C-alpha positions as a printed Julia matrix, in Angstrom:
169×3 Matrix{Float64}:
 -42.71  79.01  26.79
 -41.18  76.67  24.26
 -37.48  75.87  24.33
 -35.21  73.57  22.38
 -32.11  72.43  24.28
 -29.23  71.03  22.26
 -26.27  69.11  23.64
 -23.91  66.37  22.6
 -24.75  62.73  23.33
 -24.02  61.8   26.91
 -24.03  65.33  28.33
 -26.96  64.66  30.7
 -30.03  65.91  28.8
 -32.05  62.74  29.37
 -30.94  62.28  32.96
 -31.82  65.88  33.78
 -35.21  65.71  32.09
 -36.15  62.46  33.84
 -34.95  63.75  37.22
 -36.99  66.92  36.79
 -40.18  64.99  36.04
 -39.65  62.85  39.13
 -39.64  65.91  41.38
 -42.2   68.1   39.59
 -45.92  67.5   39.84
 -47.06  68.45  36.35
 -43.93  67.69  34.3
 -44.07  64.81  31.82
 -41.15  63.12  30.08
 -41.8   61.71  26.61
 -39.05  59.78  24.83
 -39.41  60.22  21.08
 -38.2   57.81  18.43
 -37.92  57.72  14.66
 -40.42  54.88  14.33
 -43.2   56.77  16.16
 -46.35  57.34  14.18
 -48.82  60.12  14.99
 -50.98  57.7   16.94
 -47.98  56.43  18.96
 -46.95  59.99  19.73
 -50.35  61.2   20.93
 -51.03  58.02  22.87
 -47.64  58.27  24.59
 -48.42  61.79  25.77
 -51.88  60.64  26.9
 -50.38  57.7   28.79
 -47.83  59.94  30.55
 -50.44  62.42  31.78
 -52.99  59.71  32.67
 -55.56  60.19  29.91
 -57.41  57.09  28.7
 -57.01  56.2   25.04
 -59.13  53.05  24.72
 -62.15  53.58  22.48
 -61.1   57.07  21.39
 -60.01  58.15  17.94
 -56.67  59.88  17.55
 -58.4   63.26  17.29
 -60.51  62.59  20.4
 -57.42  61.48  22.31
 -55.6   64.66  21.32
 -58.59  66.74  22.47
 -58.68  64.88  25.79
 -54.93  65.45  26.27
 -55.31  69.18  25.56
 -58.3   69.46  27.9
 -56.38  67.73  30.69
 -53.26  69.88  30.27
 -55.11  73.22  30.28
 -56.69  72.31  33.61
 -53.3   71.86  35.28
 -51.64  74.72  37.16
 -48.33  74.78  35.25
 -47.8   71.7   33.07
 -44.55  71.04  31.25
 -44.01  68.54  28.43
 -40.41  67.37  27.99
 -39.73  65.75  24.61
 -36.43  63.9   24.54
 -34.78  63.05  21.21
 -37.46  65.08  19.42
 -35.21  65.54  16.4
 -35.75  61.87  15.54
 -39.46  62.28  14.83
 -40.7   62.15  11.26
 -42.06  65.34   9.73
 -45.63  64.03  10.05
 -45.27  63.72  13.81
 -43.11  66.84  14.01
 -46.09  68.86  12.71
 -48.14  67.85  15.74
 -45.98  70.18  17.82
 -47.51  73.12  16.0
 -51.02  71.94  16.81
 -50.06  71.27  20.42
 -48.42  74.68  20.74
 -51.36  76.5   19.19
 -53.8   74.81  21.58
 -51.64  75.18  24.7
 -50.03  78.59  24.18
 -49.59  80.33  27.56
 -51.06  77.26  29.29
 -48.29  74.66  29.05
 -44.51  74.75  28.73
 -42.8   72.63  26.13
 -39.13  71.7   26.19
 -37.36  69.71  23.5
 -34.04  67.94  23.95
 -31.79  66.68  21.17
 -28.35  66.62  19.67
 -27.06  69.24  17.22
 -28.68  67.37  14.33
 -31.87  69.39  14.8
 -30.09  72.56  13.74
 -29.15  71.06  10.38
 -32.63  69.61   9.94
 -34.27  72.93  10.82
 -31.99  74.9    8.48
 -32.71  72.47   5.65
 -36.46  72.65   6.29
 -36.35  76.44   6.31
 -34.13  76.65   3.21
 -36.44  74.4    1.19
 -39.58  75.96   2.69
 -40.76  72.58   3.98
 -44.22  72.51   5.51
 -44.29  73.42   9.2
 -40.64  74.34   9.64
 -41.11  78.09   9.67
 -43.92  77.76  12.22
 -41.86  75.42  14.39
 -38.84  77.69  14.21
 -41.04  80.62  15.23
 -42.52  78.68  18.18
 -39.07  78.04  19.64
 -38.14  81.71  19.35
 -35.96  81.07  16.28
 -33.12  79.84  18.49
 -31.69  76.8   20.21
 -30.12  76.72  23.66
 -26.74  75.02  23.42
 -25.4   73.21  26.46
 -21.73  73.54  27.21
 -19.57  70.45  26.95
 -19.17  68.46  30.16
 -15.63  68.74  31.47
 -13.72  66.46  33.86
 -13.97  69.28  36.4
 -17.79  69.18  36.06
 -17.8   65.43  36.67
 -15.55  65.85  39.72
 -17.79  68.56  41.19
 -20.97  66.54  40.66
 -19.39  63.42  42.15
 -18.25  65.29  45.27
 -21.68  66.93  45.65
 -23.2   63.44  45.6
 -20.85  62.07  48.25
 -18.32  60.33  46.01
 -14.91  61.4   47.27
 -12.65  58.47  46.41
 -10.4   59.68  43.55
 -10.31  56.21  41.96
 -14.12  56.04  41.86
 -14.32  59.55  40.45
 -11.79  58.73  37.72
 -13.94  55.74  36.71
 -16.9   58.07  36.32
């Protein structure tokens, strides 16, 4: 499955994704950035899953990454801030999806900006946008805003009961 989760800055997307990878055997957190090139992107995935990159071309590294992932029981790639990637890198998701369909889960995390970017890409028929939109089921999963009540509940669940400490959070 491929999912794109959208939430406002500071709502806990990154914290949740990182925490999940710490407790799940075959889950890998990849932080994306706008200055990533294709080689940076593929090498970052390789590094996270433990695939060597030295002496391999970009294409060979991608093949090695795909081979490694399909051998895992239920791998999951978590791409944080994926909306910041350039279109050139963005297109790699289609290749990754096509190679890993039904073999690896992919979850993207970002702010609402991706919706505007996707709509613009679809409206102007930009390369890859229709395929990407299709791969995510033509929808985004919006997180609800975090309320003070949510913060209070989480604090109490984690043993913080002092009202002054909770109000600081």
